[in-house]
Amino acid sequence: MKKILKSCLAVMTGISVLLAATSCGKGNVYKAGSYTAESMGKNGDVKVEVTFTENKISDVKILSHAETPGISDPAIQKIPEAIVAKQSTAIDVVTGATVTSNAILAAVKDCINQAGGEAALNQTEKKVASSKTQTVKENADIVVVGGGAAGSAAALAAVKAGANVIVLEKTASPMGAGTIAGGMFAADSSLQKAAGRTVSKKWLYDEYMAASHGFMNNILVRKVIDEAGKTVDFLLDNGVRLNFVDSGVCGSYVNHGRPSTLHGYADGGTVAITTILEDVKKEGGKVMFSTPAKELLFDENGNACGVKAQAEDGTIYEISAKKVILATGGFGGNEAMLKELYGDNFTFGEVRSNTGDGINMAWAAGAAPYGTNNMHYFWETWTGEDTQALISKMGDAFFSLTDFTFFPHLRVNKFGQRFCNEKNVTDFAIHGAEIAMQPDTMEWLILDDTTLSQIAEKGYVSIEDHFGAWKNNRQWYMEFNLMTDTTEAYNKACTPTDYRPLLDKGAETAVVVKADTIAELAKKMSVKEDVLKQSIDMYNNAITTGNDTEFFANLKGLPKVEKGPFYAVKYVARNLGTLGGVRINENFEAVKNNGDVVPNIYVVGADAGGMYGRAYVDFEGGTLGFAYTSGRLAGENAAKAVK
């Protein structure tokens, strides 16, 4: 499976420059013609073409980009249209695709300069017409804040139970971790029953207990385990296509042979959540995109009675509701919260629009914090700065550097110390946490020429065969809205590939280090030679003897680190998002520390605490399974309470 990386770039503000629409009797504004420019987006350059007449912008086209499908689509579509419609780059960025939006705006601004429109660019805020903010009042039985996996399931369950529902989503289209996830867990779905492969609920409970060491809401966990299969069937009944796949298919090879829990998206998460929200509308519910909730409304008794929100055009909505369901996806995009709770040793979550909105609303209403120390570290990636450097030198080819992270190569920390069992690196939840525990949440992966020559001659399958078990039993699903296919993965592993030219290119950045000797490698990595040599000797000895005295790895048969040139590739722990924030009960109601219910507020998905301890569970689909199941049950419970 190909790992799709995201760089953790700082959130940028929109460019606030107004373009003159006419010459106002002072000559032409632009030199007519078409101009092109590029600006760095999240995964690479975004190239635009802007066409001008003498007095207006007539067209804006995105010629090429490497942005993430699903997440970037709203910006790619809406920003060019808005620029032409407003004749201005004073366009609000698309929430959830801020970096992509700003890349488009910056490139368009460059084209405007090329066309001689500098004077128009300098006419900024004084040209922006002030408008009176309009306030609209609405009523609903239930308002759902957040339209991701948990929020969409909550809305659909509630509206099918007869409630009048409004969904508020801050992004311009379905967003959230549920759109890029791969699938959800269950124990006894109709698909598992049909295959004769239901999973022991005791086994699932024990997995949660092992991951949390008791720091979980046991009653809540049992309910979610019991209900997850019904949630799969609920989604299937409402048009979401899911494939039941074997464990380990997602690339977590170490899980192969364990009970199969994963129900993978057949069409990708964006399609799935779009389908659910369309059903909400068909059932009479209302879905409002680009309309972030700002605060809860309270009645004279101090109880939540609705939500205040603001649409993209500035309109204020005061929505009175009997129940509020908060489903805003955690706080992985909130730098201030991350620093406060984790210190400086953190990486941003995958979805930067998840900024803790629902958590802070629940806390403001009196709910207790719970589980704010839980972060879903997963896989290896790079920081934004390093990613940009790789892209500038290698283009899209830089993705291939992640191939190494799926295999048991030597890992050392920033001091050159070996720190893990390399055979377990595809247990992504655990290895992600291992990296996160290292100084600067980083590791170096070490390769030598013997290893690279073997892969160039025989393919990666000669190092470790991850997908041969499915050679005649294709398994597939969609993750990051891209295909994960065992046949494709097996064929790739069997294809001889020489990675050395790629690594040589990477060595022009700070991400890859190349050296002819261990001493030179240590110097370039800024580690002590004796420490690095000790780590390499430990690794090689474990391969020779089959006995790893340090971390108990079974490395027998792997190529040693012996022959130069040597390469070291730097990775940091990738944070998919946070897991928890608000204390809830088994009915998904927000509660105080003493267990008293905070009236009228339900909290679901990554905003809710109680499912996890410090780390993510080891089986596949845990987070998405909780999101959909908590959402469905909260929607049903809220609708029942309203009636």
XYZ file of C-alpha atoms in Angstrom:
643
model
C 0.000 0.000 0.000
C 1.311 3.431 -0.858
C 1.557 5.776 2.055
C 0.173 9.168 1.239
C 1.992 11.758 3.273
C 0.935 15.109 4.443
C 3.313 17.816 5.520
C 2.538 19.738 8.698
C 2.620 23.301 7.360
C 1.689 26.326 9.467
C -1.819 27.696 8.861
C -1.610 30.761 6.610
C -4.013 33.652 6.441
C -5.822 34.588 3.234
C -4.390 37.215 0.928
C -6.560 40.326 1.322
C -6.054 42.292 -1.833
C -8.796 43.783 -3.967
C -8.457 44.003 -7.719
C -9.934 46.865 -9.693
C -12.618 45.586 -12.006
C -12.455 48.440 -14.474
C -9.973 51.059 -15.576
C -12.074 53.864 -14.053
C -11.099 56.118 -16.941
C -7.357 55.935 -16.197
C -6.266 53.487 -18.866
C -6.143 49.719 -18.961
C -5.745 47.738 -15.757
C -4.073 44.667 -17.303
C -2.005 43.662 -20.291
C -4.429 41.300 -22.027
C -3.314 37.682 -22.337
C -2.726 34.508 -20.361
C -0.064 34.178 -17.671
C 1.103 31.223 -15.563
C 2.640 30.983 -12.101
C 3.301 28.410 -9.378
C 3.161 28.478 -5.584
C 3.890 25.789 -3.001
C 0.801 23.931 -1.807
C 0.606 21.186 0.778
C 2.150 18.394 -1.307
C 3.899 20.386 -4.040
C 3.561 23.282 -6.434
C 0.117 24.429 -7.559
C 0.328 25.826 -11.090
C -2.302 28.272 -12.329
C -3.097 30.049 -15.576
C -4.908 33.392 -15.408
C -6.402 35.006 -18.499
C -6.986 38.789 -18.600
C -8.750 41.208 -20.865
C -7.611 44.803 -20.593
C -9.996 45.450 -17.724
C -10.884 42.183 -16.029
C -9.877 38.672 -15.058
C -11.713 36.445 -17.500
C -10.552 33.001 -16.380
C -8.502 31.191 -13.717
C -7.430 27.610 -14.346
C -5.528 25.144 -12.168
C -3.085 23.538 -14.612
C -1.483 21.061 -12.236
C -1.164 20.193 -8.569
C -0.232 17.329 -6.247
C -2.729 18.105 -3.494
C -4.637 15.390 -1.646
C -7.797 14.199 -3.421
C -10.939 14.920 -1.432
C -9.335 17.436 0.919
C -8.101 19.871 -1.738
C -11.034 19.522 -4.155
C -13.173 22.350 -2.695
C -10.303 24.840 -2.920
C -9.367 23.732 -6.439
C -12.953 24.279 -7.554
C -14.142 27.241 -5.505
C -11.178 29.620 -5.296
C -10.783 30.155 -9.081
C -14.544 30.613 -9.493
C -14.655 33.141 -6.649
C -11.721 35.147 -8.029
C -13.446 35.553 -11.388
C -16.816 36.299 -9.806
C -15.456 38.943 -7.414
C -12.620 40.159 -9.661
C -10.580 39.981 -6.490
C -8.151 37.875 -4.524
C -9.862 39.073 -1.357
C -11.298 35.570 -1.129
C -11.799 33.615 2.071
C -9.678 30.496 2.112
C -11.542 27.193 2.067
C -11.536 25.828 5.600
C -9.823 22.457 5.640
C -7.785 23.326 2.558
C -6.090 26.495 3.788
C -2.643 25.777 2.375
C -4.023 24.842 -1.037
C -6.234 27.941 -1.054
C -3.316 30.207 -0.254
C -1.151 28.571 -2.903
C -3.792 29.333 -5.545
C -4.179 32.914 -4.333
C -0.432 33.512 -4.273
C -0.004 32.126 -7.791
C -2.887 34.246 -9.094
C -1.347 37.310 -7.467
C 1.910 36.541 -9.309
C -0.007 36.379 -12.613
C -1.677 39.705 -11.836
C 1.753 41.262 -11.333
C 2.919 39.785 -14.638
C -0.091 41.359 -16.319
C 0.797 44.777 -14.922
C -1.924 44.845 -12.304
C 0.286 46.041 -9.446
C -1.716 49.226 -8.971
C -4.903 47.201 -8.612
C -3.218 44.960 -6.055
C -2.334 47.962 -3.918
C -5.969 49.018 -3.593
C -6.661 46.844 -0.584
C -8.978 47.099 2.374
C -10.137 50.653 1.632
C -11.748 49.269 -1.536
C -13.543 46.468 0.307
C -17.151 47.533 0.725
C -18.413 47.108 4.253
C -21.640 45.192 4.582
C -24.089 44.872 7.405
C -24.068 41.468 9.015
C -27.398 39.689 8.737
C -28.730 37.483 11.518
C -31.004 34.551 10.669
C -32.862 32.565 13.317
C -33.733 28.920 12.786
C -35.198 26.088 14.821
C -34.425 22.387 14.952
C -34.911 19.444 17.240
C -31.221 18.600 16.974
C -28.245 20.553 15.668
C -25.144 18.519 14.807
C -21.866 20.416 14.875
C -19.508 18.720 12.434
C -20.297 16.800 9.268
C -17.596 14.119 9.312
C -18.067 10.425 10.032
C -19.482 10.825 13.551
C -21.592 13.877 12.737
C -23.030 12.483 9.522
C -23.995 9.204 11.221
C -25.585 11.122 14.097
C -27.600 13.291 11.710
C -28.798 10.374 9.607
C -29.811 8.280 12.618
C -31.660 11.231 14.158
C -33.491 12.266 11.013
C -34.532 8.670 10.342
C -35.929 8.589 13.860
C -38.173 11.515 12.950
C -36.177 14.440 14.330
C -35.767 17.780 12.610
C -31.977 18.054 12.119
C -29.538 20.754 11.024
C -25.873 19.903 10.366
C -23.221 22.623 10.586
C -19.925 21.904 8.832
C -17.105 24.460 8.850
C -15.484 23.156 5.655
C -16.795 23.642 2.136
C -17.392 19.928 1.549
C -17.225 16.690 3.547
C -13.944 16.711 5.441
C -12.491 15.197 8.579
C -10.514 12.052 9.337
C -13.471 9.947 8.222
C -12.966 11.071 4.621
C -9.346 9.870 4.491
C -9.613 6.803 6.723
C -9.653 3.289 5.347
C -12.452 1.598 7.202
C -14.145 0.702 10.473
C -14.031 -2.225 12.841
C -16.882 -4.526 13.836
C -17.307 -7.875 15.558
C -20.463 -9.281 14.013
C -21.581 -7.355 10.935
C -23.673 -9.000 8.263
C -20.523 -9.202 6.123
C -18.617 -11.024 8.855
C -21.527 -13.363 9.481
C -21.838 -14.148 5.775
C -18.132 -14.980 5.644
C -18.344 -17.066 8.820
C -15.693 -14.854 10.425
C -17.221 -13.015 13.334
C -14.761 -11.751 15.923
C -14.818 -12.492 19.638
C -16.082 -9.487 21.541
C -13.931 -10.574 24.463
C -10.885 -10.421 22.186
C -11.804 -6.897 21.106
C -12.395 -5.825 24.690
C -9.033 -7.273 25.720
C -7.377 -5.324 22.888
C -8.880 -2.093 24.161
C -7.799 -2.956 27.686
C -4.257 -3.754 26.554
C -3.995 -0.418 24.747
C -5.455 1.626 27.602
C -4.192 -0.268 30.669
C -7.539 0.514 32.229
C -7.611 4.213 31.386
C -10.900 3.882 29.515
C -14.627 3.893 30.150
C -15.240 0.146 30.269
C -19.021 0.475 29.973
C -18.683 2.720 26.925
C -16.163 0.391 25.283
C -18.443 -2.620 25.731
C -21.380 -0.748 24.213
C -19.394 0.337 21.166
C -18.077 -3.200 20.623
C -21.623 -4.571 20.849
C -23.041 -1.963 18.467
C -20.291 -1.666 15.810
C -21.663 -4.516 13.694
C -25.085 -2.875 13.641
C -23.417 0.345 12.524
C -21.794 -1.407 9.562
C -25.206 -2.705 8.548
C -26.738 0.743 9.077
C -24.190 2.220 6.675
C -24.688 -0.565 4.131
C -28.459 -0.090 4.294
C -27.999 3.606 3.564
C -25.842 3.363 0.480
C -22.292 3.230 1.873
C -20.307 0.465 0.187
C -17.879 -1.454 2.410
C -15.570 -4.411 1.740
C -14.740 -6.880 4.510
C -10.989 -7.485 4.201
C -8.360 -9.585 5.929
C -6.210 -8.186 8.698
C -2.855 -6.915 7.477
C -4.157 -5.809 4.092
C -3.818 -2.154 5.084
C -0.027 -2.553 5.100
C 0.161 -3.396 8.779
C 1.776 -6.689 7.825
C 2.456 -7.688 11.421
C -1.334 -8.004 11.920
C -1.693 -10.673 9.218
C -3.447 -13.726 10.635
C -5.150 -11.898 13.489
C -8.969 -11.696 13.630
C -10.285 -9.631 10.732
C -12.098 -6.512 11.866
C -11.730 -4.064 8.967
C -14.678 -3.029 6.795
C -12.933 -0.896 4.202
C -14.437 1.852 2.090
C -15.209 0.596 -1.415
C -15.513 4.121 -2.839
C -13.417 6.139 -0.400
C -14.348 8.137 2.660
C -15.338 11.302 0.812
C -17.922 9.428 -1.246
C -19.188 7.591 1.833
C -19.784 10.694 3.936
C -21.199 12.595 0.959
C -23.665 9.733 0.480
C -24.736 9.887 4.122
C -25.229 13.654 4.105
C -27.221 13.465 0.875
C -29.463 10.941 2.616
C -29.857 13.359 5.527
C -31.137 15.986 3.101
C -33.434 13.514 1.372
C -34.954 12.659 4.746
C -35.697 16.337 5.372
C -32.575 17.391 7.257
C -30.535 20.491 6.434
C -26.779 20.475 5.819
C -24.921 23.800 5.928
C -21.331 23.774 4.623
C -18.838 26.607 5.195
C -20.806 27.468 8.324
C -18.704 26.919 11.447
C -20.367 26.895 14.829
C -19.011 29.699 16.996
C -20.599 29.075 20.367
C -23.401 27.337 22.197
C -26.598 29.149 23.076
C -27.934 28.808 26.621
C -31.391 29.274 28.152
C -32.228 31.141 31.362
C -31.297 28.044 33.390
C -27.847 27.842 31.848
C -28.652 24.783 29.731
C -27.566 24.489 26.106
C -30.432 25.346 23.775
C -28.782 25.729 20.387
C -25.794 27.019 18.494
C -24.631 30.288 16.982
C -22.828 29.890 13.639
C -21.484 32.154 10.922
C -21.653 31.388 7.205
C -18.967 32.198 4.660
C -20.834 35.329 3.540
C -20.891 36.660 7.116
C -24.472 35.719 7.902
C -24.985 34.869 11.566
C -27.264 31.907 12.288
C -28.848 31.516 15.687
C -30.198 27.975 15.699
C -32.456 27.038 18.571
C -32.373 23.296 19.269
C -33.481 20.902 21.960
C -30.311 18.826 21.694
C -26.795 19.534 20.426
C -24.422 16.833 19.157
C -20.766 17.881 19.022
C -18.672 16.031 16.443
C -15.817 18.306 15.428
C -13.005 15.763 15.114
C -10.646 16.610 17.980
C -7.949 19.281 18.159
C -5.129 18.004 15.943
C -5.089 21.312 14.057
C -5.071 23.591 17.108
C -1.473 24.617 17.784
C -2.256 26.341 21.074
C -4.095 23.314 22.506
C -1.425 20.911 21.280
C 1.340 22.951 22.881
C -0.579 23.354 26.119
C -1.303 19.643 26.432
C 1.837 18.104 24.900
C 4.473 20.803 25.126
C 6.628 21.472 22.083
C 7.016 17.762 21.318
C 4.063 17.326 18.965
C 3.163 17.124 15.308
C -0.047 18.464 13.800
C -2.898 16.109 13.051
C -3.781 15.036 9.549
C -6.839 17.315 9.287
C -5.875 20.848 10.197
C -9.499 22.071 10.271
C -10.041 19.981 13.429
C -9.311 22.697 15.970
C -11.135 21.521 19.086
C -14.270 23.595 18.501
C -16.682 21.050 19.955
C -14.399 20.199 22.858
C -14.119 23.825 23.911
C -17.883 24.316 23.585
C -18.551 21.316 25.814
C -16.006 22.482 28.381
C -17.584 25.945 28.383
C -20.929 24.301 29.164
C -19.486 22.540 32.210
C -18.390 19.178 30.799
C -15.235 17.670 32.276
C -12.040 17.091 30.295
C -11.202 13.450 29.654
C -8.598 11.774 27.481
C -6.860 14.907 26.237
C -3.501 13.118 26.486
C -4.404 10.695 23.706
C -2.783 11.248 20.324
C -3.053 8.872 17.394
C 0.544 8.548 16.192
C 0.807 6.462 13.081
C 3.456 5.660 10.462
C 6.429 7.796 9.523
C 6.492 11.058 7.594
C 8.358 14.375 7.494
C 7.813 17.888 8.764
C 6.493 20.520 6.373
C 9.893 22.107 5.856
C 11.549 18.794 5.020
C 8.669 17.777 2.767
C 8.948 20.989 0.766
C 12.686 20.405 0.348
C 12.063 16.860 -0.910
C 9.414 18.037 -3.352
C 11.658 20.767 -4.715
C 14.402 18.227 -5.454
C 12.389 15.142 -6.355
C 8.840 16.123 -7.274
C 6.223 13.435 -6.719
C 8.960 10.787 -6.637
C 9.634 11.701 -3.004
C 6.635 9.536 -1.996
C 8.721 6.466 -2.815
C 11.011 7.202 0.118
C 8.189 5.907 2.306
C 8.581 2.416 0.808
C 11.442 1.770 3.241
C 9.232 2.348 6.281
C 7.226 -0.818 5.611
C 10.226 -3.099 6.125
C 12.504 -4.157 9.011
C 15.463 -1.880 8.377
C 17.566 -0.617 11.271
C 16.130 2.411 13.077
C 18.075 4.724 15.383
C 17.096 7.911 17.188
C 18.698 11.356 16.922
C 21.581 10.144 19.105
C 22.242 7.100 16.916
C 20.723 4.647 19.401
C 18.770 1.619 18.202
C 15.407 1.791 19.996
C 12.926 -0.807 18.708
C 12.172 -4.261 17.356
C 12.448 -3.640 13.609
C 10.232 -6.622 12.818
C 7.261 -4.817 14.339
C 7.537 -1.540 12.446
C 4.376 -2.259 10.443
C 2.429 -2.337 13.680
C 1.899 1.311 12.861
C 0.125 2.367 16.029
C 2.913 0.984 18.203
C 5.832 2.068 16.052
C 4.337 5.527 15.590
C 4.208 5.797 19.382
C 7.791 4.514 19.626
C 9.000 7.294 17.344
C 6.899 9.831 19.231
C 8.707 8.836 22.424
C 12.110 9.586 20.891
C 13.778 13.003 21.192
C 12.284 15.388 18.619
C 9.817 12.588 17.704
C 12.204 11.430 14.973
C 14.204 8.453 13.746
C 16.877 7.647 11.186
C 16.364 4.556 9.000
C 19.685 3.007 7.931
C 20.333 1.318 4.569
C 23.506 -0.057 3.036
C 24.515 -0.916 -0.506
C 24.057 -4.673 -0.004
C 20.431 -4.183 0.973
C 19.752 -1.774 -1.865
C 21.473 -4.066 -4.375
C 19.315 -6.987 -3.235
C 16.130 -4.941 -3.719
C 17.397 -3.766 -7.119
C 17.973 -7.379 -8.208
C 15.095 -9.253 -6.552
C 12.558 -6.683 -5.381
C 11.424 -5.912 -1.879
C 9.730 -9.290 -1.600
C 13.216 -10.733 -1.008
C 13.463 -8.739 2.232
C 10.008 -9.618 3.552
C 6.921 -10.917 1.724
C 3.950 -8.888 2.914
C 1.310 -9.694 0.318
C 2.089 -13.134 -1.129
C -0.590 -14.672 1.087
C -3.187 -12.910 -1.092
C -1.578 -13.719 -4.431
C -4.699 -15.640 -5.503
C -7.146 -13.945 -3.159
C -7.280 -10.262 -4.014
C -8.232 -7.933 -1.185
C -8.933 -4.255 -1.749
C -10.498 -1.112 -0.363
C -9.936 2.674 -0.461
C -7.794 4.654 1.966
C -6.977 8.348 1.578
C -9.510 8.026 -1.253
C -6.952 5.928 -3.161
C -6.924 2.219 -3.908
C -5.276 -0.253 -1.545
C -4.961 -3.480 -3.532
C -3.019 -6.613 -2.496
C -2.442 -7.663 -6.111
C -0.947 -4.295 -6.986
C 1.119 -4.271 -3.788
C 2.434 -7.802 -4.366
C 3.399 -7.049 -7.962
C 5.224 -3.921 -6.828
C 7.119 -5.861 -4.150
C 8.178 -8.441 -6.739
C 9.471 -5.790 -9.143
C 13.234 -5.151 -8.893
C 13.697 -1.493 -8.010
C 16.906 0.463 -7.684
C 16.281 3.138 -5.070
C 19.816 4.536 -5.127
C 19.182 7.282 -7.713
C 16.194 8.386 -5.646
C 18.249 8.416 -2.446
C 21.043 10.321 -4.144
C 18.533 13.011 -5.071
C 17.212 13.042 -1.522
C 20.766 13.493 -0.249
C 20.604 17.034 -1.623
C 18.223 17.775 1.285
C 18.488 17.394 5.058
C 16.218 14.331 4.944
C 18.705 11.873 3.419
C 22.354 11.416 4.357
C 24.845 9.472 2.210
C 28.338 8.371 3.240
C 30.983 5.836 2.232
C 31.880 4.896 5.810
C 30.092 4.570 9.136
C 32.317 7.285 10.565
C 31.308 9.689 7.797
C 27.649 8.674 8.142
C 27.718 9.386 11.877
C 29.268 12.795 11.277
C 26.629 13.758 8.702
C 23.848 12.507 10.998
C 25.364 14.536 13.882
C 25.618 11.458 16.106
C 28.569 9.903 17.928
C 30.396 7.335 15.833
C 30.744 4.818 18.674
C 27.009 5.003 19.475
C 25.971 4.448 15.859
C 28.503 1.651 15.422
C 27.200 -0.067 18.571
C 23.641 0.100 17.186
C 24.738 -1.363 13.849
C 26.716 -4.135 15.577
C 23.691 -4.958 17.740
C 21.469 -5.150 14.650
C 23.948 -7.245 12.647
C 24.528 -9.625 15.563
C 20.774 -10.192 15.909
C 20.687 -11.144 12.219
C 23.673 -13.502 12.541
C 22.605 -15.272 15.721
C 18.844 -14.975 15.468
C 18.974 -13.692 19.040
C 18.374 -10.025 19.731
C 19.361 -9.530 23.349
C 18.115 -5.936 23.410
C 14.590 -5.823 21.928
C 13.952 -9.541 21.271
C 13.533 -9.156 17.516
C 13.730 -12.126 15.166
C 15.846 -10.627 12.384
C 17.228 -13.903 11.010
C 17.715 -13.778 7.237
C 17.715 -10.011 6.794
C 20.612 -8.276 5.010
C 23.124 -6.703 7.374
C 24.359 -3.135 7.431
C 27.951 -3.689 6.302
C 28.853 -2.305 2.885
C 29.004 1.327 1.822
C 27.805 3.590 0.549
C 25.411 3.928 3.464
C 22.228 5.980 3.590
C 20.225 7.344 6.504
C 16.688 8.643 5.944
C 15.027 10.864 8.553
C 11.357 10.454 9.545
C 9.138 11.901 12.249
C 6.077 10.394 13.897
C 2.931 11.090 11.960
C -0.066 12.210 13.991
C -3.408 11.292 12.445
C -5.238 13.217 15.141
C -6.224 13.429 18.773
C -8.474 10.912 20.518
C -10.552 12.393 23.287
C -11.333 15.597 25.097
C -14.750 15.492 26.765
C -15.948 13.113 29.461
C -19.100 11.280 28.339
C -21.256 8.444 29.625
C -22.341 5.321 27.777
C -25.233 7.272 26.237
C -22.736 9.756 24.712
C -23.990 12.575 26.886
C -21.430 15.093 28.121
C -20.907 14.748 31.862
C -19.171 16.519 34.711
C -16.418 14.910 36.773
C -19.028 13.684 39.282
C -20.931 11.953 36.490
C -23.840 14.388 36.359
C -25.118 14.934 32.844
C -24.596 18.319 31.191
C -28.116 18.891 29.831
C -28.787 18.633 26.109
C -25.208 18.010 24.925
C -23.935 14.831 23.282
C -20.296 14.382 22.258
C -19.082 11.818 19.716
C -16.091 10.728 17.671
C -12.666 12.189 18.372
C -14.159 14.895 20.620
C -15.265 12.231 23.111
C -13.051 10.679 25.780
C -13.273 7.193 27.203
C -12.431 4.794 24.369
C -8.662 5.070 24.610
C -5.811 5.316 27.033
C -2.539 6.742 25.814
C -2.376 4.865 22.504
C -4.479 3.665 19.598
C -5.741 0.081 19.622
C -3.760 -2.520 17.716
C -6.546 -3.922 15.520
C -7.748 -2.230 12.338
C -10.585 0.287 12.060
C -10.872 1.260 15.728
C -11.188 5.019 15.405
C -13.559 5.111 12.440
C -15.641 2.358 14.049
C -16.017 4.467 17.174
C -16.795 7.590 15.142
C -19.630 6.039 13.151
C -20.996 4.003 16.054
C -20.911 6.812 18.604
C -22.535 9.111 16.062
C -25.309 6.675 15.199
C -26.133 5.942 18.831
C -26.010 9.590 19.890
C -28.351 10.488 17.025
C -30.793 7.784 18.065
C -30.563 8.752 21.745
C -31.025 12.460 21.061
C -34.020 11.836 18.806
C -35.590 9.602 21.434
C -34.998 12.246 24.121
C -36.603 14.911 21.942
C -39.706 12.793 21.498
